[in-house]
Amino acid sequence: MSSPFPTPPPCSNTPKNPSPRALLSDTQFNDVRATVLDNNPGMEPEMASRLVIEALKFVSAASLFPTVRIAPTREVDEGWHALILHTHLYASLTSRLGRMVHHYPERPDASRHDPDVLTRTVALIEQAGYTVDRELWLGPEKSLVSVAANCSHTPVPGGCGPINPGNCATHGGGGE
C-alpha cells in the first residue's frame, strides 16, 4: 500500500562542508575564542565565538577557491588573527582544508576599500556550503563591533593581493 503523503524531495540546502565549528575540537575552539577575548577586553564570549566561526568559514572558502581574490571584514579578520596565532592548530587546519591560506596585512586605508570584495567573499563562502553571519560582513562603515585587528585587505589588480591562498612570487609566500 502506498503512502498518502508524497515523498519529500532531497534537501538541496545541505552544506557541502561540515559545520565550521566542527573544524576545531572544543578545546581548540575555546582556545582561539579566548585569544579573541584577550585581545578585545569587554567583548562578549558569544561575539568572540561568532568571529571565530566566520573566520573558519572564510579560511575554508579561501582554500577552496585559491584563484579568487577575497578579503575578510575587520571583525572576521580578528577571528582569523586568533586562528593564525595558534600556529600548529592553523597549520593543521589549513592542511586538512587542502592548502595554506596566507595573511598579507595592510594598514587600514578607507580609500582602498572595495565593496565588491566583500560581496565576492560572501558569495564564495556560500558557494562553499556555509551560511554567512551577514551582520559581520557589512564592511568598515557598518561595523557591528569594535575589534583590535588593525589591518585591512584589498585586492591588487594584476598582483597577488593581500589574500591569496596560493603561492605568489611577489609576496614570497610570507604573511603574518
PDB file of C-alpha atoms in Angstrom:
ATOM      1  CA  MET A   1       0.000   0.000   0.000  1.00  0.00           C
ATOM      2  CA  SER A   2       1.375   3.398  -0.933  1.00  0.00           C
ATOM      3  CA  SER A   3       1.652   6.290   1.464  1.00  0.00           C
ATOM      4  CA  PRO A   4      -0.937   9.097   1.168  1.00  0.00           C
ATOM      5  CA  PHE A   5       1.944  11.560   1.568  1.00  0.00           C
ATOM      6  CA  PRO A   6       4.296  12.342  -1.290  1.00  0.00           C
ATOM      7  CA  THR A   7       7.969  11.585  -0.806  1.00  0.00           C
ATOM      8  CA  PRO A   8       9.727  14.860   0.021  1.00  0.00           C
ATOM      9  CA  PRO A   9      12.451  15.964  -2.366  1.00  0.00           C
ATOM     10  CA  PRO A  10      16.037  15.640  -1.162  1.00  0.00           C
ATOM     11  CA  CYS A  11      17.321  18.645   0.731  1.00  0.00           C
ATOM     12  CA  SER A  12      19.137  20.933  -1.646  1.00  0.00           C
ATOM     13  CA  ASN A  13      20.495  23.277   1.006  1.00  0.00           C
ATOM     14  CA  THR A  14      22.650  20.690   2.773  1.00  0.00           C
ATOM     15  CA  PRO A  15      26.105  22.225   3.294  1.00  0.00           C
ATOM     16  CA  LYS A  16      28.904  20.827   1.157  1.00  0.00           C
ATOM     17  CA  ASN A  17      31.180  21.152   4.169  1.00  0.00           C
ATOM     18  CA  PRO A  18      30.706  20.242   7.802  1.00  0.00           C
ATOM     19  CA  SER A  19      29.721  22.895  10.276  1.00  0.00           C
ATOM     20  CA  PRO A  20      32.598  25.357  10.518  1.00  0.00           C
ATOM     21  CA  ARG A  21      32.502  24.811  14.275  1.00  0.00           C
ATOM     22  CA  ALA A  22      33.307  21.124  13.663  1.00  0.00           C
ATOM     23  CA  LEU A  23      36.621  22.087  12.030  1.00  0.00           C
ATOM     24  CA  LEU A  24      38.082  22.503  15.539  1.00  0.00           C
ATOM     25  CA  SER A  25      37.773  20.452  18.690  1.00  0.00           C
ATOM     26  CA  ASP A  26      36.018  22.076  21.644  1.00  0.00           C
ATOM     27  CA  THR A  27      39.380  22.743  23.298  1.00  0.00           C
ATOM     28  CA  GLN A  28      40.845  24.281  20.142  1.00  0.00           C
ATOM     29  CA  PHE A  29      37.793  26.435  19.546  1.00  0.00           C
ATOM     30  CA  ASN A  30      37.775  27.655  23.149  1.00  0.00           C
ATOM     31  CA  ASP A  31      41.498  28.471  22.978  1.00  0.00           C
ATOM     32  CA  VAL A  32      41.055  30.526  19.800  1.00  0.00           C
ATOM     33  CA  ARG A  33      37.982  32.265  21.243  1.00  0.00           C
ATOM     34  CA  ALA A  34      39.986  33.062  24.395  1.00  0.00           C
ATOM     35  CA  THR A  35      42.598  34.755  22.199  1.00  0.00           C
ATOM     36  CA  VAL A  36      39.896  36.941  20.637  1.00  0.00           C
ATOM     37  CA  LEU A  37      38.583  37.798  24.116  1.00  0.00           C
ATOM     38  CA  ASP A  38      42.087  38.562  25.440  1.00  0.00           C
ATOM     39  CA  ASN A  39      42.719  40.923  22.517  1.00  0.00           C
ATOM     40  CA  ASN A  40      39.336  42.629  22.898  1.00  0.00           C
ATOM     41  CA  PRO A  41      38.627  43.355  26.593  1.00  0.00           C
ATOM     42  CA  GLY A  42      34.911  43.665  27.277  1.00  0.00           C
ATOM     43  CA  MET A  43      33.830  41.652  24.232  1.00  0.00           C
ATOM     44  CA  GLU A  44      31.041  39.180  24.942  1.00  0.00           C
ATOM     45  CA  PRO A  45      32.044  35.495  24.558  1.00  0.00           C
ATOM     46  CA  GLU A  46      29.146  34.978  22.114  1.00  0.00           C
ATOM     47  CA  MET A  47      30.545  37.691  19.813  1.00  0.00           C
ATOM     48  CA  ALA A  48      34.031  36.182  20.007  1.00  0.00           C
ATOM     49  CA  SER A  49      32.522  32.810  19.017  1.00  0.00           C
ATOM     50  CA  ARG A  50      30.802  34.406  16.024  1.00  0.00           C
ATOM     51  CA  LEU A  51      34.078  35.976  14.876  1.00  0.00           C
ATOM     52  CA  VAL A  52      35.944  32.671  15.073  1.00  0.00           C
ATOM     53  CA  ILE A  53      33.179  30.796  13.238  1.00  0.00           C
ATOM     54  CA  GLU A  54      33.156  33.362  10.414  1.00  0.00           C
ATOM     55  CA  ALA A  55      36.951  33.196  10.227  1.00  0.00           C
ATOM     56  CA  LEU A  56      36.725  29.410   9.853  1.00  0.00           C
ATOM     57  CA  LYS A  57      34.232  29.846   7.002  1.00  0.00           C
ATOM     58  CA  PHE A  58      36.499  32.425   5.389  1.00  0.00           C
ATOM     59  CA  VAL A  59      39.623  30.239   5.579  1.00  0.00           C
ATOM     60  CA  SER A  60      37.674  27.262   4.249  1.00  0.00           C
ATOM     61  CA  ALA A  61      36.379  29.269   1.274  1.00  0.00           C
ATOM     62  CA  ALA A  62      39.823  30.746   0.616  1.00  0.00           C
ATOM     63  CA  SER A  63      41.303  27.265   0.488  1.00  0.00           C
ATOM     64  CA  LEU A  64      38.578  26.024  -1.885  1.00  0.00           C
ATOM     65  CA  PHE A  65      38.853  28.946  -4.315  1.00  0.00           C
ATOM     66  CA  PRO A  66      42.577  29.769  -4.452  1.00  0.00           C
ATOM     67  CA  THR A  67      42.500  31.887  -7.602  1.00  0.00           C
ATOM     68  CA  VAL A  68      39.797  34.317  -6.473  1.00  0.00           C
ATOM     69  CA  ARG A  69      40.818  37.402  -4.533  1.00  0.00           C
ATOM     70  CA  ILE A  70      38.776  37.654  -1.357  1.00  0.00           C
ATOM     71  CA  ALA A  71      39.095  39.514   1.932  1.00  0.00           C
ATOM     72  CA  PRO A  72      37.527  39.458   5.384  1.00  0.00           C
ATOM     73  CA  THR A  73      35.941  42.347   7.212  1.00  0.00           C
ATOM     74  CA  ARG A  74      37.925  43.721  10.163  1.00  0.00           C
ATOM     75  CA  GLU A  75      35.630  41.784  12.507  1.00  0.00           C
ATOM     76  CA  VAL A  76      36.227  38.485  10.735  1.00  0.00           C
ATOM     77  CA  ASP A  77      39.921  39.326  10.426  1.00  0.00           C
ATOM     78  CA  GLU A  78      40.054  39.454  14.238  1.00  0.00           C
ATOM     79  CA  GLY A  79      38.935  35.815  14.354  1.00  0.00           C
ATOM     80  CA  TRP A  80      41.399  34.934  11.603  1.00  0.00           C
ATOM     81  CA  HIS A  81      44.251  36.603  13.513  1.00  0.00           C
ATOM     82  CA  ALA A  82      43.377  34.489  16.551  1.00  0.00           C
ATOM     83  CA  LEU A  83      43.473  31.324  14.425  1.00  0.00           C
ATOM     84  CA  ILE A  84      46.853  32.280  12.966  1.00  0.00           C
ATOM     85  CA  LEU A  85      48.335  32.903  16.416  1.00  0.00           C
ATOM     86  CA  HIS A  86      47.716  29.248  17.222  1.00  0.00           C
ATOM     87  CA  THR A  87      50.303  28.252  14.624  1.00  0.00           C
ATOM     88  CA  HIS A  88      50.191  24.475  14.998  1.00  0.00           C
ATOM     89  CA  LEU A  89      46.385  24.458  15.018  1.00  0.00           C
ATOM     90  CA  TYR A  90      46.279  26.793  11.986  1.00  0.00           C
ATOM     91  CA  ALA A  91      48.805  24.738  10.025  1.00  0.00           C
ATOM     92  CA  SER A  92      46.853  21.567  10.779  1.00  0.00           C
ATOM     93  CA  LEU A  93      43.536  23.222   9.855  1.00  0.00           C
ATOM     94  CA  THR A  94      44.751  24.581   6.535  1.00  0.00           C
ATOM     95  CA  SER A  95      46.428  21.279   5.721  1.00  0.00           C
ATOM     96  CA  ARG A  96      43.109  19.471   6.271  1.00  0.00           C
ATOM     97  CA  LEU A  97      41.397  22.085   4.087  1.00  0.00           C
ATOM     98  CA  GLY A  98      43.877  21.450   1.291  1.00  0.00           C
ATOM     99  CA  ARG A  99      46.208  24.461   1.299  1.00  0.00           C
ATOM    100  CA  MET A 100      47.789  27.141   3.434  1.00  0.00           C
ATOM    101  CA  VAL A 101      45.873  30.421   3.433  1.00  0.00           C
ATOM    102  CA  HIS A 102      48.457  33.150   3.939  1.00  0.00           C
ATOM    103  CA  HIS A 103      47.715  36.518   5.503  1.00  0.00           C
ATOM    104  CA  TYR A 104      49.056  39.691   3.908  1.00  0.00           C
ATOM    105  CA  PRO A 105      48.136  42.614   6.189  1.00  0.00           C
ATOM    106  CA  GLU A 106      47.868  46.237   5.089  1.00  0.00           C
ATOM    107  CA  ARG A 107      47.375  49.313   7.215  1.00  0.00           C
ATOM    108  CA  PRO A 108      43.728  50.434   7.080  1.00  0.00           C
ATOM    109  CA  ASP A 109      43.012  52.952   4.342  1.00  0.00           C
ATOM    110  CA  ALA A 110      39.404  53.845   3.540  1.00  0.00           C
ATOM    111  CA  SER A 111      40.411  54.972   0.041  1.00  0.00           C
ATOM    112  CA  ARG A 112      41.321  51.373  -0.837  1.00  0.00           C
ATOM    113  CA  HIS A 113      38.040  49.839   0.344  1.00  0.00           C
ATOM    114  CA  ASP A 114      36.401  47.837  -2.417  1.00  0.00           C
ATOM    115  CA  PRO A 115      32.819  46.841  -1.504  1.00  0.00           C
ATOM    116  CA  ASP A 116      32.830  44.261  -4.307  1.00  0.00           C
ATOM    117  CA  VAL A 117      35.470  42.199  -2.500  1.00  0.00           C
ATOM    118  CA  LEU A 118      33.066  41.569   0.386  1.00  0.00           C
ATOM    119  CA  THR A 119      30.258  40.638  -1.998  1.00  0.00           C
ATOM    120  CA  ARG A 120      32.613  38.232  -3.768  1.00  0.00           C
ATOM    121  CA  THR A 121      33.857  36.807  -0.463  1.00  0.00           C
ATOM    122  CA  VAL A 122      30.342  36.221   0.894  1.00  0.00           C
ATOM    123  CA  ALA A 123      29.332  34.553  -2.384  1.00  0.00           C
ATOM    124  CA  LEU A 124      32.293  32.168  -2.231  1.00  0.00           C
ATOM    125  CA  ILE A 125      31.620  31.300   1.424  1.00  0.00           C
ATOM    126  CA  GLU A 126      28.049  30.462   0.428  1.00  0.00           C
ATOM    127  CA  GLN A 127      29.283  28.507  -2.597  1.00  0.00           C
ATOM    128  CA  ALA A 128      31.470  26.547  -0.161  1.00  0.00           C
ATOM    129  CA  GLY A 129      28.254  25.476   1.554  1.00  0.00           C
ATOM    130  CA  TYR A 130      28.114  27.828   4.519  1.00  0.00           C
ATOM    131  CA  THR A 131      25.592  30.425   5.615  1.00  0.00           C
ATOM    132  CA  VAL A 132      27.277  33.718   6.487  1.00  0.00           C
ATOM    133  CA  ASP A 133      26.549  35.778   9.576  1.00  0.00           C
ATOM    134  CA  ARG A 134      25.586  38.830   7.500  1.00  0.00           C
ATOM    135  CA  GLU A 135      25.965  41.252  10.414  1.00  0.00           C
ATOM    136  CA  LEU A 136      29.710  40.539  10.337  1.00  0.00           C
ATOM    137  CA  TRP A 137      30.102  41.104   6.575  1.00  0.00           C
ATOM    138  CA  LEU A 138      28.875  44.707   6.209  1.00  0.00           C
ATOM    139  CA  GLY A 139      32.185  46.486   5.706  1.00  0.00           C
ATOM    140  CA  PRO A 140      34.061  49.237   7.517  1.00  0.00           C
ATOM    141  CA  GLU A 141      31.289  51.816   7.543  1.00  0.00           C
ATOM    142  CA  LYS A 142      28.825  49.490   9.324  1.00  0.00           C
ATOM    143  CA  SER A 143      30.946  47.562  11.814  1.00  0.00           C
ATOM    144  CA  LEU A 144      28.929  45.589  14.337  1.00  0.00           C
ATOM    145  CA  VAL A 145      31.666  45.551  16.950  1.00  0.00           C
ATOM    146  CA  SER A 146      34.992  47.277  17.507  1.00  0.00           C
ATOM    147  CA  VAL A 147      37.955  44.901  17.299  1.00  0.00           C
ATOM    148  CA  ALA A 148      41.692  45.059  17.894  1.00  0.00           C
ATOM    149  CA  ALA A 149      42.562  43.929  14.355  1.00  0.00           C
ATOM    150  CA  ASN A 150      44.204  46.894  12.708  1.00  0.00           C
ATOM    151  CA  CYS A 151      44.767  45.756   9.177  1.00  0.00           C
ATOM    152  CA  SER A 152      42.648  45.682   6.093  1.00  0.00           C
ATOM    153  CA  HIS A 153      42.785  43.756   2.874  1.00  0.00           C
ATOM    154  CA  THR A 154      42.174  44.874  -0.673  1.00  0.00           C
ATOM    155  CA  PRO A 155      42.707  43.003  -3.910  1.00  0.00           C
ATOM    156  CA  VAL A 156      45.506  44.271  -6.091  1.00  0.00           C
ATOM    157  CA  PRO A 157      44.704  44.097  -9.824  1.00  0.00           C
ATOM    158  CA  GLY A 158      47.446  42.230 -11.641  1.00  0.00           C
ATOM    159  CA  GLY A 159      49.215  41.330  -8.398  1.00  0.00           C
ATOM    160  CA  CYS A 160      48.628  38.607  -5.891  1.00  0.00           C
ATOM    161  CA  GLY A 161      46.930  40.941  -3.411  1.00  0.00           C
ATOM    162  CA  PRO A 162      46.862  40.590   0.328  1.00  0.00           C
ATOM    163  CA  ILE A 163      44.714  37.449   0.335  1.00  0.00           C
ATOM    164  CA  ASN A 164      45.873  34.738  -1.994  1.00  0.00           C
ATOM    165  CA  PRO A 165      45.787  31.160  -0.743  1.00  0.00           C
ATOM    166  CA  GLY A 166      48.220  30.002  -3.395  1.00  0.00           C
ATOM    167  CA  ASN A 167      51.885  30.813  -3.722  1.00  0.00           C
ATOM    168  CA  CYS A 168      52.819  34.215  -5.057  1.00  0.00           C
ATOM    169  CA  ALA A 169      56.335  35.186  -6.037  1.00  0.00           C
ATOM    170  CA  THR A 170      55.767  38.889  -5.399  1.00  0.00           C
ATOM    171  CA  HIS A 171      54.992  38.244  -1.726  1.00  0.00           C
ATOM    172  CA  GLY A 172      57.299  35.307  -1.282  1.00  0.00           C
ATOM    173  CA  GLY A 173      54.686  33.182   0.449  1.00  0.00           C
ATOM    174  CA  GLY A 174      55.132  35.090   3.688  1.00  0.00           C
ATOM    175  CA  GLY A 175      52.395  36.513   5.787  1.00  0.00           C
ATOM    176  CA  GLU A 176      51.509  37.314   9.300  1.00  0.00           C
TER     177      GLU A 176
END
